[in-house]
mmCIF file of C-alpha atoms in Angstrom:
data_model
loop_
_atom_site.group_PDB
_atom_site.id
_atom_site.type_symbol
_atom_site.label_atom_id
_atom_site.label_comp_id
_atom_site.label_asym_id
_atom_site.label_seq_id
_atom_site.Cartn_x
_atom_site.Cartn_y
_atom_site.Cartn_z
ATOM 1 C CA UNK N 1 -62.690 -102.434 115.079
ATOM 2 C CA UNK N 2 -62.323 -106.202 115.402
ATOM 3 C CA UNK N 3 -64.118 -107.875 118.289
ATOM 4 C CA UNK N 4 -62.772 -110.315 120.830
ATOM 5 C CA UNK N 5 -61.304 -113.327 119.052
ATOM 6 C CA UNK N 6 -60.949 -116.749 120.610
ATOM 7 C CA UNK N 7 -59.117 -119.696 119.119
ATOM 8 C CA UNK N 8 -59.696 -122.476 118.552
ATOM 9 C CA UNK N 9 -63.496 -122.544 118.372
ATOM 10 C CA UNK N 10 -63.710 -126.262 119.110
ATOM 11 C CA UNK N 11 -61.436 -128.724 120.859
ATOM 12 C CA UNK N 12 -61.713 -132.398 121.640
ATOM 13 C CA UNK N 13 -59.332 -133.805 124.212
ATOM 14 C CA UNK N 14 -59.087 -136.907 126.359
ATOM 15 C CA UNK N 15 -58.847 -137.147 130.104
ATOM 16 C CA UNK N 16 -55.413 -136.373 131.485
ATOM 17 C CA UNK N 17 -54.344 -134.200 128.564
ATOM 18 C CA UNK N 18 -53.741 -130.495 128.800
ATOM 19 C CA UNK N 19 -55.125 -127.709 126.649
ATOM 20 C CA UNK N 20 -54.321 -124.074 125.873
ATOM 21 C CA UNK N 21 -56.942 -121.595 124.746
ATOM 22 C CA UNK N 22 -56.208 -118.185 123.277
ATOM 23 C CA UNK N 23 -58.005 -114.858 123.481
ATOM 24 C CA UNK N 24 -57.220 -111.667 121.566
ATOM 25 C CA UNK N 25 -59.016 -108.672 123.094
ATOM 26 C CA UNK N 26 -60.407 -105.658 121.314
ATOM 27 C CA UNK N 27 -57.610 -103.273 120.396
ATOM 28 C CA UNK N 28 -56.882 -100.965 123.315
ATOM 29 C CA UNK N 29 -58.487 -103.210 125.917
ATOM 30 C CA UNK N 30 -56.109 -104.165 128.698
ATOM 31 C CA UNK N 31 -58.408 -106.236 130.883
ATOM 32 C CA UNK N 32 -59.177 -109.831 129.894
ATOM 33 C CA UNK N 33 -61.428 -112.110 131.933
ATOM 34 C CA UNK N 34 -62.111 -115.801 131.459
ATOM 35 C CA UNK N 35 -65.357 -117.623 132.216
ATOM 36 C CA UNK N 36 -66.521 -121.217 132.137
ATOM 37 C CA UNK N 37 -70.064 -121.696 130.879
ATOM 38 C CA UNK N 38 -71.959 -124.927 131.464
ATOM 39 C CA UNK N 39 -75.700 -125.575 131.151
ATOM 40 C CA UNK N 40 -76.174 -126.115 134.850
ATOM 41 C CA UNK N 41 -73.768 -123.560 136.291
ATOM 42 C CA UNK N 42 -74.135 -120.520 134.083
ATOM 43 C CA UNK N 43 -71.129 -118.224 133.743
ATOM 44 C CA UNK N 44 -68.440 -118.978 136.303
ATOM 45 C CA UNK N 45 -65.544 -116.547 136.667
ATOM 46 C CA UNK N 46 -62.094 -118.097 136.291
ATOM 47 C CA UNK N 47 -59.663 -115.182 136.443
ATOM 48 C CA UNK N 48 -58.934 -111.719 135.162
ATOM 49 C CA UNK N 49 -55.718 -110.271 133.808
ATOM 50 C CA UNK N 50 -54.794 -106.626 133.587
ATOM 51 C CA UNK N 51 -51.464 -105.368 132.296
ATOM 52 C CA UNK N 52 -49.968 -108.876 132.333
ATOM 53 C CA UNK N 53 -50.907 -109.441 135.985
ATOM 54 C CA UNK N 54 -53.595 -111.695 137.370
ATOM 55 C CA UNK N 55 -55.765 -109.256 139.238
ATOM 56 C CA UNK N 56 -58.679 -111.442 140.327
ATOM 57 C CA UNK N 57 -59.260 -115.160 140.593
ATOM 58 C CA UNK N 58 -62.368 -117.307 140.942
ATOM 59 C CA UNK N 59 -62.821 -120.578 142.801
ATOM 60 C CA UNK N 60 -61.270 -123.020 140.377
ATOM 61 C CA UNK N 61 -58.529 -125.572 141.090
ATOM 62 C CA UNK N 62 -54.903 -124.886 140.301
ATOM 63 C CA UNK N 63 -55.196 -126.975 137.130
ATOM 64 C CA UNK N 64 -56.671 -123.832 135.584
ATOM 65 C CA UNK N 65 -54.096 -121.158 134.896
ATOM 66 C CA UNK N 66 -53.597 -118.266 132.586
ATOM 67 C CA UNK N 67 -51.335 -115.513 131.479
ATOM 68 C CA UNK N 68 -51.406 -112.267 129.579
ATOM 69 C CA UNK N 69 -48.843 -110.962 127.165
ATOM 70 C CA UNK N 70 -47.606 -107.423 126.632
ATOM 71 C CA UNK N 71 -50.008 -106.992 123.690
ATOM 72 C CA UNK N 72 -52.911 -107.900 126.051
ATOM 73 C CA UNK N 73 -53.537 -111.246 124.364
ATOM 74 C CA UNK N 74 -54.289 -113.885 126.942
ATOM 75 C CA UNK N 75 -54.020 -117.640 127.150
ATOM 76 C CA UNK N 76 -55.737 -120.054 129.457
ATOM 77 C CA UNK N 77 -54.317 -123.482 130.251
ATOM 78 C CA UNK N 78 -56.035 -126.462 131.787
ATOM 79 C CA UNK N 79 -53.832 -129.351 132.822
ATOM 80 C CA UNK N 80 -54.820 -132.941 133.606
ATOM 81 C CA UNK N 81 -58.227 -132.580 131.970
ATOM 82 C CA UNK N 82 -61.255 -134.132 133.637
ATOM 83 C CA UNK N 83 -64.621 -135.014 132.099
ATOM 84 C CA UNK N 84 -66.198 -132.191 134.106
ATOM 85 C CA UNK N 85 -64.029 -129.644 132.336
ATOM 86 C CA UNK N 86 -66.188 -130.008 129.228
ATOM 87 C CA UNK N 87 -67.702 -126.558 128.757
ATOM 88 C CA UNK N 88 -67.764 -123.402 126.696
ATOM 89 C CA UNK N 89 -64.880 -121.161 127.722
ATOM 90 C CA UNK N 90 -65.528 -117.495 127.136
ATOM 91 C CA UNK N 91 -63.187 -114.604 127.413
ATOM 92 C CA UNK N 92 -64.218 -110.987 127.724
ATOM 93 C CA UNK N 93 -62.224 -107.798 127.388
ATOM 94 C CA UNK N 94 -62.828 -104.308 128.685
ATOM 95 C CA UNK N 95 -61.261 -100.884 128.618
ATOM 96 C CA UNK N 96 -60.857 -100.900 132.391
ATOM 97 C CA UNK N 97 -58.298 -98.306 133.351
ATOM 98 C CA UNK N 98 -58.061 -96.984 129.829
ATOM 99 C CA UNK N 99 -61.467 -95.485 129.222
ATOM 100 C CA UNK N 100 -63.668 -92.964 130.920
ATOM 101 C CA UNK N 101 -67.104 -93.091 132.443
ATOM 102 C CA UNK N 102 -69.299 -96.130 132.150
ATOM 103 C CA UNK N 103 -67.668 -97.353 128.940
ATOM 104 C CA UNK N 104 -64.613 -98.646 130.737
ATOM 105 C CA UNK N 105 -66.663 -101.178 132.711
ATOM 106 C CA UNK N 106 -68.322 -102.849 129.735
ATOM 107 C CA UNK N 107 -67.169 -106.386 129.026
ATOM 108 C CA UNK N 108 -67.248 -107.609 125.439
ATOM 109 C CA UNK N 109 -67.328 -111.357 124.978
ATOM 110 C CA UNK N 110 -65.678 -113.559 122.420
ATOM 111 C CA UNK N 111 -67.522 -116.400 120.709
ATOM 112 C CA UNK N 112 -65.901 -118.930 123.014
ATOM 113 C CA UNK N 113 -63.994 -122.175 122.720
ATOM 114 C CA UNK N 114 -66.080 -125.291 123.159
ATOM 115 C CA UNK N 115 -63.993 -127.924 124.895
ATOM 116 C CA UNK N 116 -65.099 -131.537 124.962
ATOM 117 C CA UNK N 117 -63.207 -133.947 127.198
ATOM 118 C CA UNK N 118 -63.685 -137.625 126.371
ATOM 119 C CA UNK B 1 -67.794 -112.768 148.210
ATOM 120 C CA UNK B 2 -70.570 -111.560 145.986
ATOM 121 C CA UNK B 3 -73.545 -113.800 145.266
ATOM 122 C CA UNK B 4 -76.124 -113.035 142.583
ATOM 123 C CA UNK B 5 -79.492 -114.738 142.445
ATOM 124 C CA UNK B 6 -81.792 -114.479 139.439
ATOM 125 C CA UNK B 7 -85.474 -115.303 139.013
ATOM 126 C CA UNK B 8 -87.275 -116.810 137.281
ATOM 127 C CA UNK B 9 -85.090 -119.428 135.632
ATOM 128 C CA UNK B 10 -87.551 -119.735 132.752
ATOM 129 C CA UNK B 11 -90.176 -117.294 131.535
ATOM 130 C CA UNK B 12 -92.738 -117.633 128.774
ATOM 131 C CA UNK B 13 -94.756 -114.643 127.587
ATOM 132 C CA UNK B 14 -97.067 -113.931 124.716
ATOM 133 C CA UNK B 15 -95.766 -111.670 121.985
ATOM 134 C CA UNK B 16 -96.567 -108.077 122.864
ATOM 135 C CA UNK B 17 -96.648 -108.697 126.610
ATOM 136 C CA UNK B 18 -94.031 -107.464 129.077
ATOM 137 C CA UNK B 19 -91.317 -109.560 130.713
ATOM 138 C CA UNK B 20 -89.616 -108.881 134.038
ATOM 139 C CA UNK B 21 -86.495 -110.613 135.345
ATOM 140 C CA UNK B 22 -85.253 -109.938 138.869
ATOM 141 C CA UNK B 23 -81.811 -110.231 140.414
ATOM 142 C CA UNK B 24 -80.524 -109.794 143.938
ATOM 143 C CA UNK B 25 -76.938 -109.292 145.029
ATOM 144 C CA UNK B 26 -75.252 -109.606 148.387
ATOM 145 C CA UNK B 27 -72.228 -107.286 148.345
ATOM 146 C CA UNK B 28 -73.091 -103.660 149.053
ATOM 147 C CA UNK B 29 -69.768 -102.656 147.432
ATOM 148 C CA UNK B 30 -71.066 -103.705 144.000
ATOM 149 C CA UNK B 31 -71.759 -100.625 141.921
ATOM 150 C CA UNK B 32 -72.090 -101.711 138.295
ATOM 151 C CA UNK B 33 -74.877 -103.991 137.051
ATOM 152 C CA UNK B 34 -74.981 -105.110 133.413
ATOM 153 C CA UNK B 35 -77.518 -107.314 131.664
ATOM 154 C CA UNK B 36 -76.456 -109.654 128.874
ATOM 155 C CA UNK B 37 -78.531 -111.447 126.256
ATOM 156 C CA UNK B 38 -77.274 -114.724 124.862
ATOM 157 C CA UNK B 39 -78.994 -116.228 121.864
ATOM 158 C CA UNK B 40 -78.552 -119.906 121.137
ATOM 159 C CA UNK B 41 -75.022 -120.639 119.973
ATOM 160 C CA UNK B 42 -73.925 -117.024 120.225
ATOM 161 C CA UNK B 43 -71.821 -114.941 122.577
ATOM 162 C CA UNK B 44 -73.368 -112.903 125.421
ATOM 163 C CA UNK B 45 -74.139 -109.355 124.296
ATOM 164 C CA UNK B 46 -74.616 -106.388 126.604
ATOM 165 C CA UNK B 47 -78.133 -104.991 126.287
ATOM 166 C CA UNK B 48 -78.236 -102.462 129.106
ATOM 167 C CA UNK B 49 -76.337 -101.570 132.259
ATOM 168 C CA UNK B 50 -76.786 -99.373 135.305
ATOM 169 C CA UNK B 51 -74.525 -97.854 137.915
ATOM 170 C CA UNK B 52 -75.346 -97.620 141.593
ATOM 171 C CA UNK B 53 -75.835 -93.851 141.496
ATOM 172 C CA UNK B 54 -78.774 -94.246 139.100
ATOM 173 C CA UNK B 55 -82.169 -95.716 139.975
ATOM 174 C CA UNK B 56 -83.486 -96.398 136.495
ATOM 175 C CA UNK B 57 -82.257 -96.483 132.925
ATOM 176 C CA UNK B 58 -84.232 -96.997 129.750
ATOM 177 C CA UNK B 59 -83.327 -97.834 126.161
ATOM 178 C CA UNK B 60 -86.321 -98.159 123.840
ATOM 179 C CA UNK B 61 -88.226 -101.294 124.953
ATOM 180 C CA UNK B 62 -85.701 -102.233 127.629
ATOM 181 C CA UNK B 63 -85.373 -100.729 131.088
ATOM 182 C CA UNK B 64 -83.449 -101.584 134.231
ATOM 183 C CA UNK B 65 -84.294 -100.499 137.763
ATOM 184 C CA UNK B 66 -82.010 -100.651 140.779
ATOM 185 C CA UNK B 67 -82.876 -100.600 144.467
ATOM 186 C CA UNK B 68 -79.601 -100.229 146.351
ATOM 187 C CA UNK B 69 -81.197 -100.486 149.762
ATOM 188 C CA UNK B 70 -82.820 -103.819 148.991
ATOM 189 C CA UNK B 71 -79.879 -104.903 146.823
ATOM 190 C CA UNK B 72 -81.975 -105.887 143.862
ATOM 191 C CA UNK B 73 -82.254 -104.871 140.241
ATOM 192 C CA UNK B 74 -84.671 -105.832 137.509
ATOM 193 C CA UNK B 75 -84.830 -106.001 133.735
ATOM 194 C CA UNK B 76 -88.068 -104.937 132.074
ATOM 195 C CA UNK B 77 -88.816 -105.709 128.436
ATOM 196 C CA UNK B 78 -91.991 -104.215 127.001
ATOM 197 C CA UNK B 79 -93.847 -105.178 123.818
ATOM 198 C CA UNK B 80 -91.892 -108.427 123.558
ATOM 199 C CA UNK B 81 -91.084 -109.831 120.144
ATOM 200 C CA UNK B 82 -90.010 -113.339 119.046
ATOM 201 C CA UNK B 83 -86.431 -112.085 118.592
ATOM 202 C CA UNK B 84 -86.329 -111.322 122.324
ATOM 203 C CA UNK B 85 -86.268 -115.080 122.963
ATOM 204 C CA UNK B 86 -82.872 -115.848 124.515
ATOM 205 C CA UNK B 87 -81.125 -116.447 127.817
ATOM 206 C CA UNK B 88 -80.644 -113.283 129.881
ATOM 207 C CA UNK B 89 -77.902 -112.926 132.495
ATOM 208 C CA UNK B 90 -77.608 -110.254 135.136
ATOM 209 C CA UNK B 91 -74.269 -109.483 136.780
ATOM 210 C CA UNK B 92 -72.853 -107.437 139.618
ATOM 211 C CA UNK B 93 -69.423 -105.867 139.673
ATOM 212 C CA UNK B 94 -67.268 -103.599 141.765
ATOM 213 C CA UNK B 95 -65.847 -100.863 139.528
ATOM 214 C CA UNK B 96 -65.758 -103.166 136.523
ATOM 215 C CA UNK B 97 -63.914 -105.962 138.313
ATOM 216 C CA UNK B 98 -64.964 -109.251 139.858
ATOM 217 C CA UNK B 99 -68.044 -109.776 137.734
ATOM 218 C CA UNK B 100 -70.444 -112.279 139.293
ATOM 219 C CA UNK B 101 -73.220 -113.493 137.021
ATOM 220 C CA UNK B 102 -76.658 -114.767 137.877
ATOM 221 C CA UNK B 103 -77.594 -118.269 136.671
ATOM 222 C CA UNK B 104 -79.634 -116.937 133.756
ATOM 223 C CA UNK B 105 -83.281 -116.712 132.678
ATOM 224 C CA UNK B 106 -84.499 -118.450 129.559
ATOM 225 C CA UNK B 107 -87.124 -116.186 127.982
ATOM 226 C CA UNK B 108 -89.482 -117.577 125.377
ATOM 227 C CA UNK B 109 -91.750 -115.200 123.495
ATOM 228 C CA UNK B 110 -94.673 -117.121 122.062
ATOM 229 C CA UNK B 111 -96.293 -115.904 118.815
#
């Protein structure tokens, strides 16, 4: 079974631009969460999508948005990029709602998209 | 909202010794606590997890303990090996949603 796939792996943008990141979850997983990882802040939760609906949201400005498609693939968009948005963006998928027992809680991470804002 | 603290931020041990990383959480509704290992340049990988109805769980050299009353849980690694060197993250979640991660512990196992 293929793992969580994120594209692209690397991105270089300039301030003020916008960017879209993509995440394909493990087949059968309906929950997709997005995280921002920086050296000083660890893993910060952005938002979670389940069945095409944003179910939970972290404390990030409205410039950060996302969506989920009917095939559970998810995209994250950041508009008006700032230097501080430079980070590794990770997505994670889980069986939530589809599995049984403890297995449905487990989050599997993608390799991430490293975004550099110049 | 939930807040997860993790200590220590860095930990160095001699190969063969044990390592212990501790986390505390604030929300008593949290009931699922995973631990992730992230090697340099790689994705976080689940190494062990525990639910709130269990006090301890063990998998070979790795164990996790949970004290619901005190709202803290710990990762124990015995007989450490160089390949255990990585950053370890604890997390707290409510039924597999709203994961809040600790800031991470960088473990170095010295030969």
